[in-house]
XYZ file of C-alpha atoms in Angstrom:
322
model
C -29.979 28.788 -24.561
C -29.653 25.157 -25.583
C -25.995 25.659 -26.513
C -25.244 27.314 -23.155
C -26.878 24.455 -21.270
C -24.957 21.881 -23.297
C -21.684 23.674 -22.586
C -22.503 23.800 -18.883
C -23.293 20.084 -18.777
C -20.089 19.282 -20.653
C -18.112 21.353 -18.168
C -19.692 19.551 -15.225
C -18.959 16.200 -16.821
C -15.287 17.049 -17.179
C -14.745 18.471 -13.694
C -17.070 16.529 -11.409
C -15.087 14.147 -9.185
C -15.808 10.448 -9.236
C -18.127 9.557 -6.391
C -16.448 7.922 -3.431
C -18.496 4.727 -3.835
C -17.118 4.298 -7.374
C -13.502 4.362 -6.145
C -11.495 2.252 -6.651
C -12.862 0.581 -9.771
C -9.510 -0.759 -11.004
C -6.284 -2.155 -9.456
C -4.478 -0.139 -6.778
C -0.677 -0.050 -6.757
C 1.266 -0.170 -3.499
C 4.794 1.098 -4.160
C 7.378 0.060 -1.562
C 10.338 2.359 -0.978
C 12.702 -0.519 -0.187
C 13.664 -3.899 -1.604
C 11.951 -7.211 -0.997
C 12.229 -8.891 2.382
C 12.770 -5.751 4.455
C 10.414 -4.393 7.103
C 8.521 -2.009 4.812
C 8.091 -4.734 2.215
C 6.872 -7.272 4.783
C 4.367 -4.777 6.181
C 3.026 -3.944 2.722
C 2.667 -7.527 1.563
C 1.055 -8.527 4.862
C -1.555 -5.789 4.372
C -2.090 -6.107 0.611
C -4.595 -8.989 0.455
C -6.658 -7.548 3.287
C -6.669 -4.115 1.660
C -7.837 -5.702 -1.590
C -10.845 -7.066 0.292
C -11.628 -3.603 1.674
C -11.135 -1.920 -1.699
C -13.018 -4.686 -3.525
C -10.331 -4.251 -6.149
C -6.994 -5.943 -6.884
C -3.885 -4.632 -5.123
C -0.442 -4.872 -6.724
C 2.813 -4.537 -4.765
C 5.959 -3.295 -6.489
C 9.357 -2.402 -5.038
C 11.289 0.698 -6.101
C 14.363 0.866 -3.844
C 17.257 3.245 -4.206
C 18.913 6.417 -2.912
C 17.430 6.097 0.562
C 13.817 6.113 -0.839
C 14.463 9.016 -3.216
C 13.797 6.756 -6.223
C 10.402 5.670 -4.905
C 9.469 9.162 -3.731
C 10.140 10.644 -7.160
C 8.158 7.827 -8.757
C 5.132 8.482 -6.534
C 5.193 12.183 -7.414
C 5.424 11.338 -11.129
C 2.246 9.245 -11.072
C -1.271 10.618 -11.664
C -2.687 12.118 -8.467
C -5.794 9.944 -8.626
C -5.466 7.710 -5.567
C -4.556 4.559 -7.458
C -0.909 4.698 -6.372
C -0.135 4.428 -2.646
C 3.301 4.878 -1.154
C 4.332 2.267 1.432
C 7.612 2.910 3.201
C 9.664 3.571 6.297
C 9.120 7.306 6.042
C 11.024 8.365 9.129
C 13.892 8.916 9.018
C 14.583 8.021 5.388
C 12.252 10.393 3.552
C 13.377 13.158 5.897
C 17.025 12.488 5.160
C 16.571 12.479 1.379
C 15.340 16.058 1.751
C 17.861 17.273 4.324
C 21.025 15.548 3.154
C 20.209 13.769 -0.130
C 19.490 16.745 -2.359
C 15.904 15.698 -3.098
C 13.870 18.003 -5.332
C 10.696 17.477 -3.269
C 9.744 18.600 0.230
C 7.968 17.041 3.174
C 4.757 18.883 2.255
C 4.582 17.105 -1.109
C 3.290 14.008 0.703
C 0.181 13.339 2.729
C 0.538 10.540 5.263
C -2.513 8.340 5.739
C -1.295 6.278 8.672
C 1.839 5.184 10.496
C 1.163 1.689 11.743
C 4.575 0.362 12.763
C 7.004 2.159 15.048
C 10.468 1.068 16.147
C 12.526 2.205 19.105
C 16.288 2.262 18.752
C 18.557 0.107 20.874
C 22.190 0.804 21.718
C 23.959 -2.475 22.421
C 27.526 -3.769 22.636
C 28.918 -7.055 21.452
C 28.817 -9.334 24.518
C 32.568 -9.948 24.315
C 33.481 -6.261 23.975
C 33.740 -5.728 27.737
C 31.314 -2.784 27.722
C 28.599 -3.092 30.375
C 27.096 0.412 30.332
C 26.897 3.482 28.111
C 29.158 5.789 30.194
C 32.067 3.330 30.078
C 31.637 3.022 26.306
C 31.686 6.780 25.783
C 34.687 7.183 28.089
C 36.589 4.600 26.049
C 35.812 6.510 22.850
C 37.052 9.722 24.487
C 40.231 8.217 25.966
C 41.295 5.982 23.070
C 40.597 7.713 19.771
C 40.025 5.397 16.823
C 39.941 2.210 18.871
C 36.175 1.767 19.247
C 34.139 0.678 16.217
C 30.364 0.985 15.750
C 27.833 -0.048 13.105
C 24.769 1.949 12.029
C 22.453 2.130 9.029
C 23.372 5.159 6.938
C 21.048 8.098 7.635
C 19.008 6.275 10.264
C 17.866 7.587 13.643
C 20.468 5.271 15.171
C 23.169 6.940 13.075
C 22.108 10.399 14.227
C 21.892 9.252 17.862
C 25.516 8.115 17.861
C 26.580 11.482 16.443
C 24.469 13.292 19.040
C 25.959 11.276 21.904
C 29.474 12.260 20.881
C 28.556 15.905 20.393
C 26.757 16.245 23.730
C 29.559 14.395 25.529
C 32.146 16.732 23.995
C 33.904 13.874 22.214
C 35.376 14.585 18.755
C 33.414 12.722 16.079
C 36.611 11.340 14.592
C 37.384 9.506 17.841
C 34.851 6.844 16.853
C 35.437 4.454 13.968
C 31.858 4.535 12.655
C 30.962 2.014 9.958
C 27.773 2.730 7.988
C 25.711 0.082 6.222
C 22.818 0.158 3.761
C 20.754 -2.443 5.613
C 19.970 -3.395 9.180
C 20.936 -6.987 8.490
C 24.483 -6.017 7.563
C 24.848 -3.694 10.557
C 23.569 -6.383 12.948
C 25.854 -9.019 11.448
C 28.818 -6.743 12.080
C 28.147 -6.442 15.812
C 27.062 -10.070 16.226
C 30.260 -11.218 14.533
C 32.489 -8.899 16.552
C 33.613 -6.755 13.616
C 32.410 -3.725 15.615
C 32.100 -3.104 19.351
C 28.572 -1.697 19.418
C 25.500 -0.849 17.371
C 22.689 1.721 17.386
C 19.668 0.328 15.541
C 15.980 -0.514 15.828
C 15.221 -2.777 18.779
C 12.628 -4.791 16.900
C 14.565 -6.916 14.488
C 17.479 -7.235 16.900
C 15.887 -10.147 18.762
C 17.621 -12.562 16.416
C 21.077 -11.509 17.658
C 20.142 -11.057 21.327
C 22.550 -13.801 22.436
C 25.477 -11.823 21.008
C 24.583 -8.522 22.693
C 24.916 -6.625 25.928
C 22.122 -4.026 25.727
C 23.158 -0.604 27.028
C 20.174 1.722 26.477
C 16.811 2.069 24.755
C 16.120 5.358 22.984
C 12.805 6.109 24.623
C 11.285 8.059 27.523
C 10.196 4.865 29.259
C 11.678 1.399 29.705
C 10.206 -1.427 27.629
C 9.531 -5.059 28.462
C 11.428 -6.550 25.518
C 14.834 -5.296 26.648
C 15.906 -5.049 30.290
C 17.855 -1.850 29.886
C 17.677 1.796 31.041
C 16.331 4.567 28.845
C 18.937 6.630 27.024
C 18.827 9.519 29.482
C 18.763 7.205 32.505
C 21.943 5.641 31.168
C 23.539 9.063 30.661
C 22.620 10.449 34.077
C 26.037 9.657 35.656
C 27.655 11.743 32.908
C 25.521 14.796 33.670
C 23.933 15.430 30.273
C 20.905 14.409 28.194
C 20.135 13.941 24.520
C 16.890 14.431 22.555
C 14.863 11.219 22.364
C 14.707 10.605 18.623
C 11.743 8.729 17.183
C 12.962 5.589 15.459
C 11.415 4.158 12.303
C 7.851 5.108 11.334
C 6.306 2.876 8.669
C 2.980 3.176 6.935
C 1.123 4.494 3.893
C 0.981 7.836 2.103
C -0.044 9.541 -1.129
C 0.981 12.764 -2.780
C -0.478 15.827 -1.064
C -1.855 16.850 -4.453
C -3.916 13.658 -4.516
C -5.579 14.559 -1.209
C -6.196 18.115 -2.458
C -7.757 17.026 -5.743
C -9.692 14.028 -4.450
C -10.498 14.446 -0.750
C -13.308 11.900 -0.997
C -10.919 9.300 -2.422
C -8.406 10.080 0.300
C -11.170 9.375 2.805
C -11.884 6.038 1.134
C -8.214 5.064 1.391
C -8.031 6.142 5.023
C -11.157 4.245 5.991
C -9.979 1.125 4.156
C -6.700 1.081 6.076
C -8.442 1.844 9.368
C -11.031 -0.893 8.790
C -8.320 -3.358 7.833
C -6.357 -2.686 11.011
C -9.530 -3.045 13.085
C -9.939 -6.670 12.013
C -8.870 -9.328 14.515
C -7.642 -11.687 11.794
C -5.435 -8.907 10.444
C -4.035 -8.115 13.879
C -3.368 -11.805 14.495
C -1.598 -12.092 11.140
C 0.545 -9.008 11.753
C 1.417 -10.102 15.302
C 2.428 -13.580 14.173
C 4.885 -11.945 11.753
C 6.178 -9.329 14.248
C 4.699 -6.482 12.225
C 3.141 -3.419 13.849
C -0.518 -2.625 13.237
C -1.713 0.513 15.021
C -4.055 3.190 13.678
C -3.114 6.791 14.430
C -4.774 8.389 11.408
C -3.821 11.130 8.938
C -3.794 14.108 11.302
C -1.509 12.490 13.868
C 0.691 10.846 11.213
C 1.329 14.158 9.447
C 1.999 15.868 12.765
C 4.511 13.190 13.745
C 6.245 13.440 10.385
C 6.614 17.206 10.673
C 8.015 16.851 14.194
C 10.489 14.227 13.008
C 11.554 16.523 10.181
C 12.104 19.467 12.515
C 14.270 17.427 14.900
C 16.381 15.988 12.101
C 16.660 19.405 10.461
C 18.151 20.775 13.672
C 20.855 18.106 13.751
C 21.241 17.245 10.058
C 24.722 18.773 9.989
C 25.950 15.830 12.065
C 25.177 13.407 9.230
C 27.085 15.332 6.567
């Protein structure tokens, strides 16, 4: 009887989860899917000290860029599923594209998204000296003069897919456009600001710095926005008699492996509440706003729903990026 009881107690000791109030009791790693200085990195570092206060534990930020976030994604999935490694990245569209076009060994369901806090809308804009004043005239030029119009996009981005979609829906051969792809938004913006290309399709936030060099043509959204005095994408296309799907731009935030949430739901709750509490602080919101970093709370359920929707839309049109 004594031996049976001892075995039972030993079993409980090995399998009982750590109580939520004991987590975390050591440093938490925030792994960024991009290099230093980019939007995902700035968001993560802006949040890290505040999260450390909520966790009451040190927070370490490391960058693991490469292969459109495939390097960082594989790293996250290789780590113990214990909640001490958080993934911080621009998940849409880059994680989606590593699965659809990058040959990734993982799937979208291998990750559980805690919160998307920073969203970008895409802007389509021409170099101010290009002569293009609206989207229809730009598309007509691409149709009528194959190979003469040049554009810059970030490889695999929502802006990249939008340009491909515009040509397809307008019935314009893809090869009519001289499309130059870049690995960073800075390079793509420099190309249009410097006149190396005629137009760009890229996130609106972050393009403020080159506003003086641009003629904005459309915002990829269902409603107009205050920052750019420009029609929505389908308003701009109305004279041409067709519409395109409104693609969600960048979605940045925090995630863990789905296995982590399954094994340690109470720890997942601790992480979620820490991020929510951090974003509820006025000093945090002031800090994020002063650095032009988004800081909304949508929560795990909505974040995962948005990621699945993004994946389904990109899956439908992924062939255009091949």
